[in-house]
Short mmCIF file of C-alpha atoms in Angstrom, two decimals:
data_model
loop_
_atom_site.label_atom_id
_atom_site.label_comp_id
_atom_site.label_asym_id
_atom_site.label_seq_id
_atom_site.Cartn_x
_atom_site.Cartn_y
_atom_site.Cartn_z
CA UNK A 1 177.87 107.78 247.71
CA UNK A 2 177.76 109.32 244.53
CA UNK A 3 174.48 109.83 243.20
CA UNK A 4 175.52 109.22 239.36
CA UNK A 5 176.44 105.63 240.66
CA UNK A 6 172.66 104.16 241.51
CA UNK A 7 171.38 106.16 238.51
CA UNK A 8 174.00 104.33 236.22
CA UNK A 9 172.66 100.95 237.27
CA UNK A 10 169.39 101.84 237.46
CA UNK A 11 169.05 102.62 233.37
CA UNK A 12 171.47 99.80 232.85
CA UNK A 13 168.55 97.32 234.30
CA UNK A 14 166.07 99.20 232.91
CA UNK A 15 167.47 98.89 229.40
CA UNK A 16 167.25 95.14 229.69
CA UNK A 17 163.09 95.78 230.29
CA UNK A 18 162.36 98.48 227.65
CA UNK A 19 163.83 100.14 224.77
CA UNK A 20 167.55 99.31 225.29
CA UNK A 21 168.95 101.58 223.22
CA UNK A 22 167.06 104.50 224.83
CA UNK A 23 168.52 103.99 227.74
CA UNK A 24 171.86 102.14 227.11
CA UNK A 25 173.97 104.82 226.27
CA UNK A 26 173.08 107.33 229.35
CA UNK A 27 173.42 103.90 232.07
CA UNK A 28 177.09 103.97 230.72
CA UNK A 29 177.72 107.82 230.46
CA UNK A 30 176.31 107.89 233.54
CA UNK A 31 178.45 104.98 234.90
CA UNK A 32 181.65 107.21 233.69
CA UNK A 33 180.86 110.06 235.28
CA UNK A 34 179.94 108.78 238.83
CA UNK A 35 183.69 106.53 238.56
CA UNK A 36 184.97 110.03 237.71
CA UNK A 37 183.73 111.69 240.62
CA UNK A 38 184.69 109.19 242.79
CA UNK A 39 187.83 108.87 241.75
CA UNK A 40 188.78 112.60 241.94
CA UNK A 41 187.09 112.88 245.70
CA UNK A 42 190.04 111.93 247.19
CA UNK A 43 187.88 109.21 248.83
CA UNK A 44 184.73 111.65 250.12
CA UNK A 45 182.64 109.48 247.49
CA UNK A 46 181.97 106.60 247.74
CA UNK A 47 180.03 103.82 245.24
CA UNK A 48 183.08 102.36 243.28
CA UNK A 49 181.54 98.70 243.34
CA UNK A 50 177.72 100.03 242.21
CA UNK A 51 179.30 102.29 239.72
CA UNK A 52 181.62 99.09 238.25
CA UNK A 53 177.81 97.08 238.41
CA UNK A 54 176.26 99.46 236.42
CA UNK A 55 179.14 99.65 233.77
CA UNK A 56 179.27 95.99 233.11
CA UNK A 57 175.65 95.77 232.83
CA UNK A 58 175.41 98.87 230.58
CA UNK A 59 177.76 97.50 228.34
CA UNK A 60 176.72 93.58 228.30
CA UNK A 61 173.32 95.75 227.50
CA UNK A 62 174.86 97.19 224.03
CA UNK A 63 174.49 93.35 221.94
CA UNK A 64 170.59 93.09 223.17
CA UNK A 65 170.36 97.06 221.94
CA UNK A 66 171.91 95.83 218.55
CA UNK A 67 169.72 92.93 218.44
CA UNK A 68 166.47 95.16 219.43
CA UNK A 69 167.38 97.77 216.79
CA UNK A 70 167.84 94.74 214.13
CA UNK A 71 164.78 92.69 215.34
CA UNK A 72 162.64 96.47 215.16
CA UNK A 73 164.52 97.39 211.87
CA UNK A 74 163.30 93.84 210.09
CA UNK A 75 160.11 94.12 211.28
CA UNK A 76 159.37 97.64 209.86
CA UNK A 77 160.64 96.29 206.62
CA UNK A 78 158.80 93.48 206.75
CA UNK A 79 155.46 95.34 207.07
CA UNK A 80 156.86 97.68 203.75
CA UNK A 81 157.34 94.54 201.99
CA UNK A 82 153.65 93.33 202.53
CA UNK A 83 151.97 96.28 202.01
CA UNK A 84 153.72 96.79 198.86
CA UNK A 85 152.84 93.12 197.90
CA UNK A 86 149.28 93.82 198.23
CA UNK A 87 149.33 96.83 196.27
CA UNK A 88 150.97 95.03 193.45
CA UNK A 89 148.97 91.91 193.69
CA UNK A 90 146.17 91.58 191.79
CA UNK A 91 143.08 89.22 192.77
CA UNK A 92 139.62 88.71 190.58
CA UNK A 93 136.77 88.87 193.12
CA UNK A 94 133.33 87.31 191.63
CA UNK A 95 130.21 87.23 192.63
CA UNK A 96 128.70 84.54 194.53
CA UNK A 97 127.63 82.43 190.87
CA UNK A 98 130.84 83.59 189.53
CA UNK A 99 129.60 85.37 186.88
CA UNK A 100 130.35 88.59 187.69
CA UNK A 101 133.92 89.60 188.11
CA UNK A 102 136.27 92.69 189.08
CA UNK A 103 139.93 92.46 189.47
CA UNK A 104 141.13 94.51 192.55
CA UNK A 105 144.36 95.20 194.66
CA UNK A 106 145.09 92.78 197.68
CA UNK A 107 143.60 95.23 200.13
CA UNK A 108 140.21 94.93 198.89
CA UNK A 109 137.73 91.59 199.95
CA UNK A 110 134.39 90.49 199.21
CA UNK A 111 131.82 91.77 201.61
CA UNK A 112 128.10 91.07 202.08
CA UNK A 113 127.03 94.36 203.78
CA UNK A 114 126.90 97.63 201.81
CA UNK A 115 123.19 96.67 200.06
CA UNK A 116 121.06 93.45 199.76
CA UNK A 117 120.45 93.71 196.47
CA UNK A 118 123.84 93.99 195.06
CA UNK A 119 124.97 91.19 192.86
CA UNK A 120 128.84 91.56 194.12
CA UNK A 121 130.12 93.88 196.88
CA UNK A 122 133.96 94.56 197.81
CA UNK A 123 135.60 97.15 199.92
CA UNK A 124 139.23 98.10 200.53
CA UNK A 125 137.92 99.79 204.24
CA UNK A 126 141.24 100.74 205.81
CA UNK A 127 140.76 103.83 202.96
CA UNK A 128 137.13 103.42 202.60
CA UNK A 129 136.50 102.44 198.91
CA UNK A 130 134.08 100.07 197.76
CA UNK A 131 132.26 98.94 195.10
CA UNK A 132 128.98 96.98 193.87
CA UNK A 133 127.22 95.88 191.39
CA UNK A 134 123.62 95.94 190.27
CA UNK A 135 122.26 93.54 187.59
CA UNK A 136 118.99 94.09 185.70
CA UNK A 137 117.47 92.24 183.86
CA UNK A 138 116.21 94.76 180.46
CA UNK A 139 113.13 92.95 180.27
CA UNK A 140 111.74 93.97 184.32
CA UNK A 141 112.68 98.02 182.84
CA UNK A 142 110.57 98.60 180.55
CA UNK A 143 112.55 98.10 177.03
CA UNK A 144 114.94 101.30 178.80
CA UNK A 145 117.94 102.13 176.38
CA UNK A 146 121.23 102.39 177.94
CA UNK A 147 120.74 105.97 178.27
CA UNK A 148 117.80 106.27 180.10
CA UNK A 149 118.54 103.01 182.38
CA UNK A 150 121.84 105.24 182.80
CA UNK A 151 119.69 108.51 183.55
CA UNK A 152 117.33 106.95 185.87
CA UNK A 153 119.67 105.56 187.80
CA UNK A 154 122.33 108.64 188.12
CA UNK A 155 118.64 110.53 189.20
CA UNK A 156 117.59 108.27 192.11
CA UNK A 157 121.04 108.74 193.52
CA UNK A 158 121.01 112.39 193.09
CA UNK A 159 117.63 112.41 195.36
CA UNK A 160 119.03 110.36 197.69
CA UNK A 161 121.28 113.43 199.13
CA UNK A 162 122.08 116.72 200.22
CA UNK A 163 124.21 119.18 197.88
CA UNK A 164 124.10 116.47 195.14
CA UNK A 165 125.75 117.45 191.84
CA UNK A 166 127.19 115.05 188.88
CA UNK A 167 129.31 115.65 185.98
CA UNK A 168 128.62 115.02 181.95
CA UNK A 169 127.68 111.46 181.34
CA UNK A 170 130.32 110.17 178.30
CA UNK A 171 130.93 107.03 176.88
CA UNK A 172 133.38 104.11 177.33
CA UNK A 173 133.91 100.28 176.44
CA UNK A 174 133.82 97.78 179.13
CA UNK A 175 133.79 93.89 178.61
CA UNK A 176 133.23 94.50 175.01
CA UNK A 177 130.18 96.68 175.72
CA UNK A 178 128.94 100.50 175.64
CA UNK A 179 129.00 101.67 178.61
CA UNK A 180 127.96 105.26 180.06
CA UNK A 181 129.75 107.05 183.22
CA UNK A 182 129.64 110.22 185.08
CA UNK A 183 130.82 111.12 188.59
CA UNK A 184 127.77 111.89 191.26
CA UNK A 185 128.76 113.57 194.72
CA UNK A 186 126.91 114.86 197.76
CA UNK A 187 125.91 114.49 201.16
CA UNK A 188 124.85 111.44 202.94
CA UNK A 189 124.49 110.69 206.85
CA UNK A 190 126.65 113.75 207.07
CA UNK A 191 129.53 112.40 204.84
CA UNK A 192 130.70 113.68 201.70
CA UNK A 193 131.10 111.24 199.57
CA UNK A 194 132.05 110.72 195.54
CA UNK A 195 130.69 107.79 193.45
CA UNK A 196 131.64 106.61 190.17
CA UNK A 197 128.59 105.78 188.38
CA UNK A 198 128.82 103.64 185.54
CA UNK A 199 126.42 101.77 183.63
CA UNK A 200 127.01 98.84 181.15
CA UNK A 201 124.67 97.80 178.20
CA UNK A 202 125.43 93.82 178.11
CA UNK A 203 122.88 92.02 176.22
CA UNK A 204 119.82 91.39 177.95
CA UNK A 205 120.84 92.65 181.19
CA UNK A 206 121.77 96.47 182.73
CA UNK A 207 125.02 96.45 185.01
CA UNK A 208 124.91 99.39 187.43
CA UNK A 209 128.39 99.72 188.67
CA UNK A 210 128.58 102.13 191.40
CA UNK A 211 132.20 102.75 193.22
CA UNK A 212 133.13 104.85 195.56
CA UNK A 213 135.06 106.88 198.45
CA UNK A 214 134.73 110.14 200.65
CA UNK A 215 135.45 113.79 198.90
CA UNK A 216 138.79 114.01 200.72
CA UNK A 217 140.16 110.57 199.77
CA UNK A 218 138.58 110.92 195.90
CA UNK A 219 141.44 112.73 194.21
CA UNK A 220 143.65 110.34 195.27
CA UNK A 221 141.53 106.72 194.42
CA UNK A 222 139.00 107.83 192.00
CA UNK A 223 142.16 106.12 189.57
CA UNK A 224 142.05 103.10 191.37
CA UNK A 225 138.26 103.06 191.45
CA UNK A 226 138.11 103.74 187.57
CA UNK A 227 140.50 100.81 187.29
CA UNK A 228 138.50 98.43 189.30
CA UNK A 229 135.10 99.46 187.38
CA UNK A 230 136.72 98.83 183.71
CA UNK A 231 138.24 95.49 184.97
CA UNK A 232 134.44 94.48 185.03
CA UNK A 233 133.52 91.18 183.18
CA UNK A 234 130.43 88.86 182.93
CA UNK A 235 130.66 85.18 182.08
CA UNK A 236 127.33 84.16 180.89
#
C-alpha cells in the first residue's frame, strides 16, 4: 500500500475541519504522487481506490478553500472598515449636566473611574489616553488669576511624582477664553506618563483640563490629545 495514499486522504478530511487551504493543495499533490507510484509498480503497490478517495475529496475541498479565503478576506476588511469609521467619526461627550463638552474620536467613551472629583472623564483605553476635567468655582480660590490657578495646579501635579519636569506655560484660546498650557511628565506607580495640562479662565469658574498618555505612546497622541482639549466647550 502506498504510504502517499492514506496521507492524501488524510489532509483531504482534514481540510474540511481546519484551514482548507493549508492543507488542500498537499491532500491533492499528495494524492498524485501515491497514483504515480502505484501506477509505475507494476502492481507491487497497492491503494488505487484510497488514493482515487483522497483525490475527489481534495478537490471537492478546493470551493470550501475559496469560500474560507473569501469569508476570512471580508472579514479582515470588514474590521479595516470599522476601525477606520471610528477614527473618522466624531462624537461630543458631556458631562453628566451637559454642560461640559469635548468632541472625541469613536474609540473614546465616557467613564466614571479615573477621579471622583472630575466633572467629565473619557478614555480611549485600548491606547491608554484619557482625559478629565476639573471645574472651580473662582470664588472657593481665593480671587486666583488664571496664572496662578494655572501655577498651583501644574505644582501639585509636579509633587505628586518621581522625575517630574514640565515645559514653558504659553497661551491659547479655547471656547472663546484665555487659556494657559504646558506639558508635565514623570513617574507615577512606576509608569511614565505625559499630561497635557491646560487651564481655562471662563468667567466665574477655573477649568483644569488635564489629558493624557504614557511617554512611549505621547509622540504619537499628544496631537490627538491637544485636539480633544481645544474642542472643550461650556454651556452655561
Amino acid at each position: 500500500m502506498a504510504p502517499m495514499a492514506f496521507v492524501s486522504v488524510a489532509l483531504a478530511v482534514l481540510s474540511f475541519l481546519c484551514v482548507p487551504i493549508i492543507l488542500v493543495i498537499p491532500a491533492i499533490v499528495c494524492g498524485h504522487i501515491a497514483w504515480s507510484k502505484i501506477s509505475k509498480s507494476g502492481g507491487a503497490l497497492q491503494g488505487k481506490g484510497v488514493t482515487i478517495v483522497g483525490l475527489i475529496v481534495g478537490y471537492l475541498a478546493i470551493p470550501w478553500a475559496v469560500l474560507q479565503v473569501w469569508f476570512l478576506v471580508s472579514m479582515i476588511q470588514g474590521d479595516r472598515d470599522r476601525v477606520h469609521d471610528l477614527a473618522i467619526k466624531r462624537e461630543e461627550i458631556s458631562s453628566d449636566d451637559g454642560k461640559l463638552k469635548v468632541t472625541t474620536s469613536g474609540f473614546w467613551f465616557k467613564t466614571s473611574d479615573l477621579n471622583k472629583d472630575a466633572a467629565l472623564q473619557v478614555a480611549n483605553k485600548s491606547k491608554d489616553m484619557y482625559l478629565m476635567v476639573f471645574t472651580d468655582a473662582k470664588s472657593a480660590v481665593g480671587g486666583m488669576t488664571l496664572e496662578q490657578r494655572h501655577q498651583t495646579a501644574r505644582d501639585r501635579k509636579l509633587q505628586s511624582m518621581q522625575n517630574a519636569s514640565a515645559t514653558q506655560t504659553v497661551p491659547l484660546t479655547i471656547d472663546g477664553h484665555a487659556a494657559l498650557q504646558d506639558e508635565v511628565s514623570g513617574t507615577q506607580q512606576r509608569i511614565n506618563l505625559v499630561f497635557l495640562h491646560t487651564t481655562v479662565d471662563d468667567v466665574d469658574y477655573f477649568q483644569q483640563i488635564v489629558a493624557w498618555t504614557t511617554r512611549s505612546r505621547w509622540p504619537k497622541q499628544n496631537q490627538e490629545l491637544r485636539e480633544m482639549t481645544g474642542s472643550f466647550r461650556c454651556e452655561k
